[in-house]
Short mmCIF file of C-alpha atoms and ligand atoms in Angstrom, two decimals:
data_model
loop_
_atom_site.label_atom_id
_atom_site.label_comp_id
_atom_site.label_asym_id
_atom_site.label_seq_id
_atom_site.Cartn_x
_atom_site.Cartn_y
_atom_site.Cartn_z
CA UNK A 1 -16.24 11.64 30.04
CA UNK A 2 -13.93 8.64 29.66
CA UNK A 3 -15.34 5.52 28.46
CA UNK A 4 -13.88 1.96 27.86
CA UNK A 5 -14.84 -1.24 26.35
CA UNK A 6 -13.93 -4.37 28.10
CA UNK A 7 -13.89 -7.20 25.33
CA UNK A 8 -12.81 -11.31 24.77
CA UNK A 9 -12.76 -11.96 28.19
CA UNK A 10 -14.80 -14.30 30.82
CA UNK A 11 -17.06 -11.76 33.26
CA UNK A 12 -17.60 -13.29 36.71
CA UNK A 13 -20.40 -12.03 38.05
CA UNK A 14 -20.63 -13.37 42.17
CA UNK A 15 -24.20 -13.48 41.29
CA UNK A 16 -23.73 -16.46 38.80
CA UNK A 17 -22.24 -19.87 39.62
CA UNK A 18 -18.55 -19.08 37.37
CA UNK A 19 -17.19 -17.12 34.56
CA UNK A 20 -19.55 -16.76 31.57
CA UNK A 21 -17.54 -16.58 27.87
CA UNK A 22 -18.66 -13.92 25.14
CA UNK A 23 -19.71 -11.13 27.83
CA UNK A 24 -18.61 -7.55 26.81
CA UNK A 25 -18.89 -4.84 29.69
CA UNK A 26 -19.14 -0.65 28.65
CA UNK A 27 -18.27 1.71 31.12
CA UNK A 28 -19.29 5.45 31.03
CA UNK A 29 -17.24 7.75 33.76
CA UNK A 30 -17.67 6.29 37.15
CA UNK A 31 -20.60 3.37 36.15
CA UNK A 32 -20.83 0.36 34.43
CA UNK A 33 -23.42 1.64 31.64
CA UNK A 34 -23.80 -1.76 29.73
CA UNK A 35 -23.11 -5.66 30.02
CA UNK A 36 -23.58 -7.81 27.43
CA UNK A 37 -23.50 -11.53 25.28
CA UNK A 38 -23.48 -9.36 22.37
CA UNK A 39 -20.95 -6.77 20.97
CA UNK A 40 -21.74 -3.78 22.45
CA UNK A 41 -21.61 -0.41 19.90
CA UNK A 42 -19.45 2.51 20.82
CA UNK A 43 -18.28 4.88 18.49
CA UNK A 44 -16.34 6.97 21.38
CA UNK A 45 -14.77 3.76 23.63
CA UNK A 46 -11.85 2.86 24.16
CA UNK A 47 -11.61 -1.07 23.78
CA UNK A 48 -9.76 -3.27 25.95
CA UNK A 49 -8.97 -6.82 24.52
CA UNK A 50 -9.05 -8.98 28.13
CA UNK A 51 -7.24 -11.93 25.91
CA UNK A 52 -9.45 -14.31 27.75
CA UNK A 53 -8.87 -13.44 31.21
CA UNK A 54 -11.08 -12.93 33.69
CA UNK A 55 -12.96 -9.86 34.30
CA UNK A 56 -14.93 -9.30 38.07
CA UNK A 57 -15.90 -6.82 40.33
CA UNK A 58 -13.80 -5.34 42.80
CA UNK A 59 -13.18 -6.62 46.01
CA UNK A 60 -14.91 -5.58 49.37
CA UNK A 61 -13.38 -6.03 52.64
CA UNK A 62 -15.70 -6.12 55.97
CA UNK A 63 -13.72 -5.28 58.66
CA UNK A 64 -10.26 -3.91 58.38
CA UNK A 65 -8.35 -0.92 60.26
CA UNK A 66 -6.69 1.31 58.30
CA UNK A 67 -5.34 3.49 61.08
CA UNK A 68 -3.55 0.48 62.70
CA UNK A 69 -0.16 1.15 60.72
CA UNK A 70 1.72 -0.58 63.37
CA UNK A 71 0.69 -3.87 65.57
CA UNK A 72 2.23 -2.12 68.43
CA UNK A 73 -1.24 -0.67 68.83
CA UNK A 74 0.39 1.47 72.16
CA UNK A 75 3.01 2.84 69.48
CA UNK A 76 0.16 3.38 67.14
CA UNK A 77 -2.10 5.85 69.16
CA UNK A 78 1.03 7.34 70.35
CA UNK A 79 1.72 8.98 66.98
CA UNK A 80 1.20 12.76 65.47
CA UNK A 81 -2.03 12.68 64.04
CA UNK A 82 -1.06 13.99 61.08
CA UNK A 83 1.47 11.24 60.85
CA UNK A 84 -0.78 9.13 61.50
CA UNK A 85 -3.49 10.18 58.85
CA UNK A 86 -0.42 9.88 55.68
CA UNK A 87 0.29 6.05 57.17
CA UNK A 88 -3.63 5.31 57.25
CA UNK A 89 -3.41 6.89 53.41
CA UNK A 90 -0.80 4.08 53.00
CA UNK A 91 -2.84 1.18 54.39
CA UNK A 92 -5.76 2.24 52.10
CA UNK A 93 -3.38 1.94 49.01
CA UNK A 94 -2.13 -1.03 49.94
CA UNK A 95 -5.83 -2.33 50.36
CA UNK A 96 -6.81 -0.64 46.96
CA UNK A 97 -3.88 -2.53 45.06
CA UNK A 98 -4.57 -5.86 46.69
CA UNK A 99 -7.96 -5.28 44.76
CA UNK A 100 -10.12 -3.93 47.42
CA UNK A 101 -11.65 -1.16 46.00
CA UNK A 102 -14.06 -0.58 49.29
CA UNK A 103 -13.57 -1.29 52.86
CA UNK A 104 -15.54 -0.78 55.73
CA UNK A 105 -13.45 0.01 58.75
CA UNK A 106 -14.44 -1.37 62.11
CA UNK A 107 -12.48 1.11 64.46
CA UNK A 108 -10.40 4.33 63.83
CA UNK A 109 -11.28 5.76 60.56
CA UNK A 110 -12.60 9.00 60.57
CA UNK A 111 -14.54 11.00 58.10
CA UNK A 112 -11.65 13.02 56.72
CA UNK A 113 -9.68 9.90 56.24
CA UNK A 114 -13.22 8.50 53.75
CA UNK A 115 -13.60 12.28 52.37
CA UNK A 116 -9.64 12.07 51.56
CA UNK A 117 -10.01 9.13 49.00
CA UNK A 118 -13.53 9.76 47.39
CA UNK A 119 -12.29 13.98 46.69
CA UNK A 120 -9.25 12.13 45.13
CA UNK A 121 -6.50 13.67 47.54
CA UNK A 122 -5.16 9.80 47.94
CA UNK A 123 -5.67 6.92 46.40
CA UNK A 124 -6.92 3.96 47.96
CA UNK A 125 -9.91 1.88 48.83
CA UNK A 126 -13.23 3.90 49.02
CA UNK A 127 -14.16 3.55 53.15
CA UNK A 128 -17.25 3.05 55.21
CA UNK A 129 -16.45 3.81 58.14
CA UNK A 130 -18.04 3.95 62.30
CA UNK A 131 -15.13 6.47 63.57
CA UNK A 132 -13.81 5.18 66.72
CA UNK A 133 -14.99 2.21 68.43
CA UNK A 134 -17.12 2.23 71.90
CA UNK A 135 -15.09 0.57 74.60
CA UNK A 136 -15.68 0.03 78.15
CA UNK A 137 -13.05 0.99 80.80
CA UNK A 138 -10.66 -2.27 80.80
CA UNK A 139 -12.68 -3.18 77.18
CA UNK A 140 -11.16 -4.45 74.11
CA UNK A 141 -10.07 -0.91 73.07
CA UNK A 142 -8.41 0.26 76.54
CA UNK A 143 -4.88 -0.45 75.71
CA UNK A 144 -3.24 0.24 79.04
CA UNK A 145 -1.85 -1.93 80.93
CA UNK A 146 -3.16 -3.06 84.25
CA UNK A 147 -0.26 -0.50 86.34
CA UNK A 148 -1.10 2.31 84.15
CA UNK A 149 -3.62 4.63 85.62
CA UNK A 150 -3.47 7.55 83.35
CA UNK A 151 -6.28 8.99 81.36
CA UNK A 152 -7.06 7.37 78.13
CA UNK A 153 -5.59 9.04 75.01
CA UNK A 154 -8.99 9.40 72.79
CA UNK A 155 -8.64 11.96 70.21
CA UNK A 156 -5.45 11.08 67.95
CA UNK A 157 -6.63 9.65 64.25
CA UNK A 158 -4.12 7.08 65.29
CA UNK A 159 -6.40 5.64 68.23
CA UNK A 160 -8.80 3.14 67.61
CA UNK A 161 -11.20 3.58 70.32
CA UNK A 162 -12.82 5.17 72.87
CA UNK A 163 -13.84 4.83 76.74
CA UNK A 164 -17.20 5.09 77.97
CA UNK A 165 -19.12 4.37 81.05
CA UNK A 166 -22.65 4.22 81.37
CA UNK A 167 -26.03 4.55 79.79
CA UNK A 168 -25.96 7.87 79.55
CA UNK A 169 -22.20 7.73 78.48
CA UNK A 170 -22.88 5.75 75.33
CA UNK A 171 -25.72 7.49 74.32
CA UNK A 172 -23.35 10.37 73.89
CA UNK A 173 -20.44 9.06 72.34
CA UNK A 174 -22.46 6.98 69.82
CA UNK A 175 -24.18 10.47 68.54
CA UNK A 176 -21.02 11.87 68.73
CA UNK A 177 -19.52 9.38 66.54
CA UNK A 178 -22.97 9.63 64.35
CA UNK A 179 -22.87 13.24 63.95
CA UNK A 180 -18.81 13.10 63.46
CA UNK A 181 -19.97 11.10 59.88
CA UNK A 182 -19.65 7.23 61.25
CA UNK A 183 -21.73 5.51 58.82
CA UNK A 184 -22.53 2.77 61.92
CA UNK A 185 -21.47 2.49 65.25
CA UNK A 186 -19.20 -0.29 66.50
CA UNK A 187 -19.28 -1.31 69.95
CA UNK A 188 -16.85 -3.68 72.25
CA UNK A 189 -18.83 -6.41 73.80
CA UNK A 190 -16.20 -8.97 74.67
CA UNK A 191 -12.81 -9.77 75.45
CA UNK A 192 -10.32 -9.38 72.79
CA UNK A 193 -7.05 -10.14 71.78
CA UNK A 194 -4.68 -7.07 71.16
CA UNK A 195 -6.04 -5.35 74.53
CA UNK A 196 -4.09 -6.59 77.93
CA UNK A 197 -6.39 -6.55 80.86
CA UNK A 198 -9.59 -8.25 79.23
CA UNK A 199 -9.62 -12.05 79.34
CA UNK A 200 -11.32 -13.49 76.04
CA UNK A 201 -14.92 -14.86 77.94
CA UNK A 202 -15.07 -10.86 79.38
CA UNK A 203 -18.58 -9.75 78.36
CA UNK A 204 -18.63 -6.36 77.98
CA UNK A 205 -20.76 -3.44 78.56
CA UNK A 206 -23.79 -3.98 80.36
CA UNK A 207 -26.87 -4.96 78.24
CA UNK A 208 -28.59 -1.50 79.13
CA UNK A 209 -25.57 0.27 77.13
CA UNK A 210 -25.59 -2.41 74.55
CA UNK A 211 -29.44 -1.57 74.13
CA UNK A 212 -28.91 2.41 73.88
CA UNK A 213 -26.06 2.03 71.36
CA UNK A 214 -28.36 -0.32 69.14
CA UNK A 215 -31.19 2.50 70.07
CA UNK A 216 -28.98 5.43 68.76
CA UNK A 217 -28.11 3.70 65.73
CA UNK A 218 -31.38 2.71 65.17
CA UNK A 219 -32.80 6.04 65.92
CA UNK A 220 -29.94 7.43 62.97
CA UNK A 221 -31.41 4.68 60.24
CA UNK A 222 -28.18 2.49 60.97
CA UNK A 223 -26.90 -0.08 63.13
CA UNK A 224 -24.42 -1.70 65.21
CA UNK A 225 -21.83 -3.96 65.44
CA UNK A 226 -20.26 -5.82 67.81
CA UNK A 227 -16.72 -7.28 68.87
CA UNK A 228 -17.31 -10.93 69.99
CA UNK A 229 -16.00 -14.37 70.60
CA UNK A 230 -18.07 -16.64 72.72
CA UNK A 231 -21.12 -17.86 72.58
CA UNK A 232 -22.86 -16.12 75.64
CA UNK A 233 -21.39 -12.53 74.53
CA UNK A 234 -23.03 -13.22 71.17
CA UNK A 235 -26.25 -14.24 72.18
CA UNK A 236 -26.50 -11.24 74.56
CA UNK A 237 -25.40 -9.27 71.77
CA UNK A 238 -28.26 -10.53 69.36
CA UNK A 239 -30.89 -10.43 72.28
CA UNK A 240 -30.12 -6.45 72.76
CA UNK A 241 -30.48 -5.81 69.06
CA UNK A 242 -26.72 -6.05 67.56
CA UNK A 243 -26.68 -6.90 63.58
CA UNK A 244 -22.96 -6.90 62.59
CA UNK A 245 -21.87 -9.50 64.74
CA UNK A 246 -17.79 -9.56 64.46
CA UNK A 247 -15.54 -12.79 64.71
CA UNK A 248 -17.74 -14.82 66.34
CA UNK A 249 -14.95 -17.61 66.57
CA UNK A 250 -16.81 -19.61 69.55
CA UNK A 251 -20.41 -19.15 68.05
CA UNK A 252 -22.58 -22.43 68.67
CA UNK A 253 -24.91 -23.65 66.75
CA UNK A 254 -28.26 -22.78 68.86
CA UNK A 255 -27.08 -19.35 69.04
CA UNK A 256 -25.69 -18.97 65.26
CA UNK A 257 -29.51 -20.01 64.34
CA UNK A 258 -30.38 -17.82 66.56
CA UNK A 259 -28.51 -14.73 64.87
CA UNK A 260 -29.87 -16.06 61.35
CA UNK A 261 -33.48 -15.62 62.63
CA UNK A 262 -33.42 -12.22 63.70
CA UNK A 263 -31.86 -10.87 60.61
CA UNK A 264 -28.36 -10.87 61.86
CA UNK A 265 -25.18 -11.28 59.64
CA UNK A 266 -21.51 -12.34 60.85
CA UNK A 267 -18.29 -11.52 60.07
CA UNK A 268 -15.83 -14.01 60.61
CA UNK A 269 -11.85 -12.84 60.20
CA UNK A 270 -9.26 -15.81 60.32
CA UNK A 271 -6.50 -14.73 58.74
CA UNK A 272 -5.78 -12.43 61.23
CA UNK A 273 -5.51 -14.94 64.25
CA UNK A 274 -3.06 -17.25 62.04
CA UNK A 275 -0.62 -14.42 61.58
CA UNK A 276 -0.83 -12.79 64.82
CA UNK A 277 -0.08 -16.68 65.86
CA UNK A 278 2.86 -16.54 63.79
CA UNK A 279 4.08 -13.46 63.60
CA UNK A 280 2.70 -10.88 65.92
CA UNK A 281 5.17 -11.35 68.29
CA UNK A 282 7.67 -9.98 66.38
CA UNK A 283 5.23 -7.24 65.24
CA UNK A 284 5.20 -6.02 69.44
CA UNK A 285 2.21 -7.80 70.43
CA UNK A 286 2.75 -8.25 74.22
CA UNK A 287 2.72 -11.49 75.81
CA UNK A 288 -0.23 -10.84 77.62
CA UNK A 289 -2.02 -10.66 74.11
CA UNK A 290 -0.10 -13.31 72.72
CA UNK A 291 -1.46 -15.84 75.56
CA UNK A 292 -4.98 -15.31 74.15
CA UNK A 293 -4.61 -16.08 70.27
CA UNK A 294 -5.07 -19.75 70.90
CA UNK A 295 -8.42 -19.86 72.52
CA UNK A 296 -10.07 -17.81 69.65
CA UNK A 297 -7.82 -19.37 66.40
CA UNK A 298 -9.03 -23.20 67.12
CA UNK A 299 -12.39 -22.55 67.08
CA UNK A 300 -12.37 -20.40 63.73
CA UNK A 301 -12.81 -22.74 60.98
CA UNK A 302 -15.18 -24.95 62.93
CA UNK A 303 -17.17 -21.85 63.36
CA UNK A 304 -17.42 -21.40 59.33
CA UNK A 305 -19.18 -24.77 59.42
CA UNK A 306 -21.99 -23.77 62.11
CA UNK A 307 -22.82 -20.64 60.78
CA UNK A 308 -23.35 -21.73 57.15
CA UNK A 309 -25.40 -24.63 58.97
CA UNK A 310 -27.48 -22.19 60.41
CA UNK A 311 -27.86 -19.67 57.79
CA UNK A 312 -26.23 -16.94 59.01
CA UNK A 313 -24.51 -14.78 56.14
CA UNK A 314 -21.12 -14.09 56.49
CA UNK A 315 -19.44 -11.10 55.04
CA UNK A 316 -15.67 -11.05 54.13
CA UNK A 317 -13.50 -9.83 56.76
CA UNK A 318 -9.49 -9.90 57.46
CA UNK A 319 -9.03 -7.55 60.56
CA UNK A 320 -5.09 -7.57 60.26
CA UNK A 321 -2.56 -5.19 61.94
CA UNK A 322 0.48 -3.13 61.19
CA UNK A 323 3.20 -5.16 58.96
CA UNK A 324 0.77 -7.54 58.36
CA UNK A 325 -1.63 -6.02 56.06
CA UNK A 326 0.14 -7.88 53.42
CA UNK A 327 -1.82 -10.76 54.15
CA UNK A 328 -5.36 -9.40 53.65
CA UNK A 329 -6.23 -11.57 50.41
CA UNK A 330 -5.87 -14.84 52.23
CA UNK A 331 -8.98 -15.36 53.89
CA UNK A 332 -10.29 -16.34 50.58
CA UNK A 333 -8.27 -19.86 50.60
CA UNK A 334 -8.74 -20.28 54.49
CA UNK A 335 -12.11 -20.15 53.87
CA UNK A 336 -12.37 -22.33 50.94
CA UNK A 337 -11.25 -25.18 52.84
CA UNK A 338 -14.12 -25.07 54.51
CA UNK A 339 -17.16 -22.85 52.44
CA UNK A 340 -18.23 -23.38 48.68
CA UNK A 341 -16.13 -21.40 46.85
CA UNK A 342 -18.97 -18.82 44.94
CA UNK A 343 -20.17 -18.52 48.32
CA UNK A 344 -16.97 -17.69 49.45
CA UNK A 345 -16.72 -14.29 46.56
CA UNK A 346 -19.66 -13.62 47.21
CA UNK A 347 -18.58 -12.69 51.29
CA UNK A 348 -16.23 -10.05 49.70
CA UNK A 349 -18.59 -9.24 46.96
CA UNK A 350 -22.32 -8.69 46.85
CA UNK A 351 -23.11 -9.79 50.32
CA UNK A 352 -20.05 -7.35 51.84
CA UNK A 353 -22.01 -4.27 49.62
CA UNK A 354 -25.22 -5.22 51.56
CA UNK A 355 -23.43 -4.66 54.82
CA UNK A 356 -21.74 -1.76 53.61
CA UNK A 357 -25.31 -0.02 52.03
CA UNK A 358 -23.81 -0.30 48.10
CA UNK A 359 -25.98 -2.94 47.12
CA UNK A 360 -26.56 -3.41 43.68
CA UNK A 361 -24.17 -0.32 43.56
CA UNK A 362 -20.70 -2.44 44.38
CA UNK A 363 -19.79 -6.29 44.42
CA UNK A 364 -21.42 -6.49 41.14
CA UNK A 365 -21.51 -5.92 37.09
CA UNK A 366 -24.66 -4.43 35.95
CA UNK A 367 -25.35 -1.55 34.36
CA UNK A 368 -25.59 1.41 36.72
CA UNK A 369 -23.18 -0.21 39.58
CA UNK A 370 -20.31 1.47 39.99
CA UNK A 371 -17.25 0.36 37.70
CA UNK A 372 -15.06 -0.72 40.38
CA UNK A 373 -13.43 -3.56 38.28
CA UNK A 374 -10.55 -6.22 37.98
CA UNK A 375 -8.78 -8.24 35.57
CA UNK A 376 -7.29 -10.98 36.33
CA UNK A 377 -5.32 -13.51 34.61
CA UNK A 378 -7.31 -16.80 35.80
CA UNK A 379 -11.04 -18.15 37.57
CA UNK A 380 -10.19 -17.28 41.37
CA UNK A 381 -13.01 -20.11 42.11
CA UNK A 382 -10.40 -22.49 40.33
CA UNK A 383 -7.08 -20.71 42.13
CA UNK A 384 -6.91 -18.25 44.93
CA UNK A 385 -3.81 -17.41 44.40
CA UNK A 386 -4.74 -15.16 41.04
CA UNK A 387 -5.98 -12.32 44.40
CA UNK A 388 -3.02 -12.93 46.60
CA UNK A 389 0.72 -11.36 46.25
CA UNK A 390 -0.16 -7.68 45.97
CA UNK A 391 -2.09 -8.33 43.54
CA UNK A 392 0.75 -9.70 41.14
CA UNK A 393 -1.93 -11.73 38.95
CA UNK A 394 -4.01 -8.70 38.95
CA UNK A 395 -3.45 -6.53 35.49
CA UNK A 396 -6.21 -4.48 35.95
CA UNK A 397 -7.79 -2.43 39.06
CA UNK A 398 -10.94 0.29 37.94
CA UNK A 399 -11.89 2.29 40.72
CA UNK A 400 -14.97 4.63 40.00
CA UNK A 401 -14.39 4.18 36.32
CA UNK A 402 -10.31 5.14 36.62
CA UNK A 403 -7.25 3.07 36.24
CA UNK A 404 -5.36 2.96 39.22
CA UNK A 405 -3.60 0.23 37.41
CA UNK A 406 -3.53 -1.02 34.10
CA UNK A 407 -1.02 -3.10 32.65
CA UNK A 408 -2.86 -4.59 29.70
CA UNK A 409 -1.86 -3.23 26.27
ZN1 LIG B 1 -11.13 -5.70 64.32
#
């Protein structure tokens, strides 16, 4: 069993207000078996001299898609699933080196895909995943446009959702999706952007299907959540029993307290409306799709400011497409302008493990969690920028007690 000694560096634990000095950290194969203010004994690890830099846990992103290797979402679903399957392997190593070491995936990823990475056949970020997303017909994840009237494509790996109708219909696909290995169930209950036919204020699904989704999940021991935007579509979706509430760009206040009394969380994804302002165009977003990115981007930072008002949690989330992946670690800054900054690591830290069922397991560093580390070379609370570029500022990535990098000598 390999074990290492992390030494002279600051630990930043999310559950603490900022780096504490004189911390040493021992892990033992995949877990973090001791953290201390004193030097810890170990006659068999290897020590690693952090030369004062900064030493936290790995990074959890709460809504991504790894299967969506191109923006052109048409061209996407259009590919060889096997194809398909080595470019998702890609996203999740991209995710992985940004510092990510776990994801939860909100439409697309299948069980092979999470089964992949934890038997070691790729590297990337560890997945929790809800399989493909419940749609209505002409819902955020019917892709066709309004002349074409052929049957949905469903089963490709590189398709992120599926097309139901009915009480009965959902019922069905969500144990479907639950017996297939989704570790949740995600449902479409408003208009989106990427999709052409369904205006933003769309409310979708009726609340009958919303209610049988929630009931299936429920029935399973998980939950659901829920693609939204305005205000009414969230409400509904709280009323009818939704807990993940996605986006939630246009939430008002009422409702956001609301959502914070019934237990609810939300998780908010900016990033991905400024670059699909500036750049998914280019990426093959259609026009139709383009029109919408206004109405949802302006109200995104104002809706930061309600929800922490209210008390609704808020996980980390970047929900970006295709080519722009790359931009994943910026949410952290584009939040910060608005949210304390501890609050703001703790989104992609120990609250994003709670939503993804690894609490006290990920997001932190205490003995028995899971050593999914980083180094890095300064406080992100005092710069963002030390999690941005790829992880260029990032010397260090542990993964289930494993270097997948390691550039300190
Ligand atoms: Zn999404």
């Amino acid at each position: 069993m390999s074990s290492y000694l992390f030494t002279n560096g600051r630990v930043l634990d999310p559950r603490g207000e900022g780096p504490r000095d004189g911390m040493e950290v021992l892990v033992e194969g995949a877990v973090i078996r001791e953290v201390s203010d004193r030097p810890i004994r170990s006659d068999v690890a290897t020590r690693i001299d952090l030369g004062g830099r900064v030493l936290m846990p790995g990074l959890i992103d709460a809504h991504v898609h790894v299967v969506a290797a191109m923006a052109n979402l048409a061209a996407n679903a259009l590919q060889p699933s096997s194809l398909a399957a080595f470019r998702a392997a890609e996203v999740m190593r991209g995710m992985l080196m940004r510092g990510f070491t776990t994801v939860r995936d909100l439409a697309g990823a299948d069980r092979g895909l999470a089964d992949a990475q934890a038997l070691g056949l790729i590297t990337g970020s560890r997945l929790i995943i809800c399989g493909k997303a419940l749609s209505q017909t002409g819902g955020h994840s019917d892709g066709r446009a309004r002349s074409d009237d052929r049957a949905p494509l469903e089963s490709r790996v590189g398709v992120m959702g599926r097309l139901v109708d009915g009480v009965d219909a959902v019922r069905r696909a969500a144990r479907e999706e639950l017996r297939a290995g989704a570790d949740f169930i995600k449902v479409m209950a408003n208009g989106g952007v990427a999709s052409p036919t369904d205006p933003i204020h769309m409310l979708q699904f009726s609340r009958d299907e919303l209610r049988a989704a929630v009931e299936e999940a429920e029935n399973s021991g998980t939950y659901v959540a829920a693609h939204l935007y305005t205000d009414e579509a969230i409400r509904r979706a709280v009323e009818c029993g939704v807990v993940s509430l996605e986006h939630c760009n246009l939430i008002r206040p009422e409702t956001a307290r609301l959502a914070a009394e019934r237990g609810c969380y939300a998780v908010p994804t900016l990033i991905t409306y400024e670059k699909l302002a500036s750049e998914g165009a280019r990426w093959g977003l259609g026009p139709d799709s383009v029109a919408k990115i206004e109405t949802v981007r302006r109200g995104g930072m104002e809706s930061l400011a309600i929800m922490r008002e209210a008390g609704l949690e808020m996980a980390y989330g970047s929900d970006l497409l295709g080519e722009m992946h790359c931009y994943q670690s910026e949410e952290f800054a584009l939040r910060a302008r608005v949210l304390p900054g501890i609050e703001v690591l703790r989104s992609a830290t120990t609250f994003a493990a709670k939503v993804c069922g690894l609490e006290g397991r990920a997001g932190v560093i205490e003995p028995g969690a899971d050593a999914d580390l980083l180094v890095v070379e300064d406080n992100p609370l005092k710069d963002w920028s030390v999690l941005e570029n790829q992880g260029a500022r990032m010397p260090v990535i542990m993964q289930a007690g494993r270097f997948v990098k390691m550039q300190l000598s």
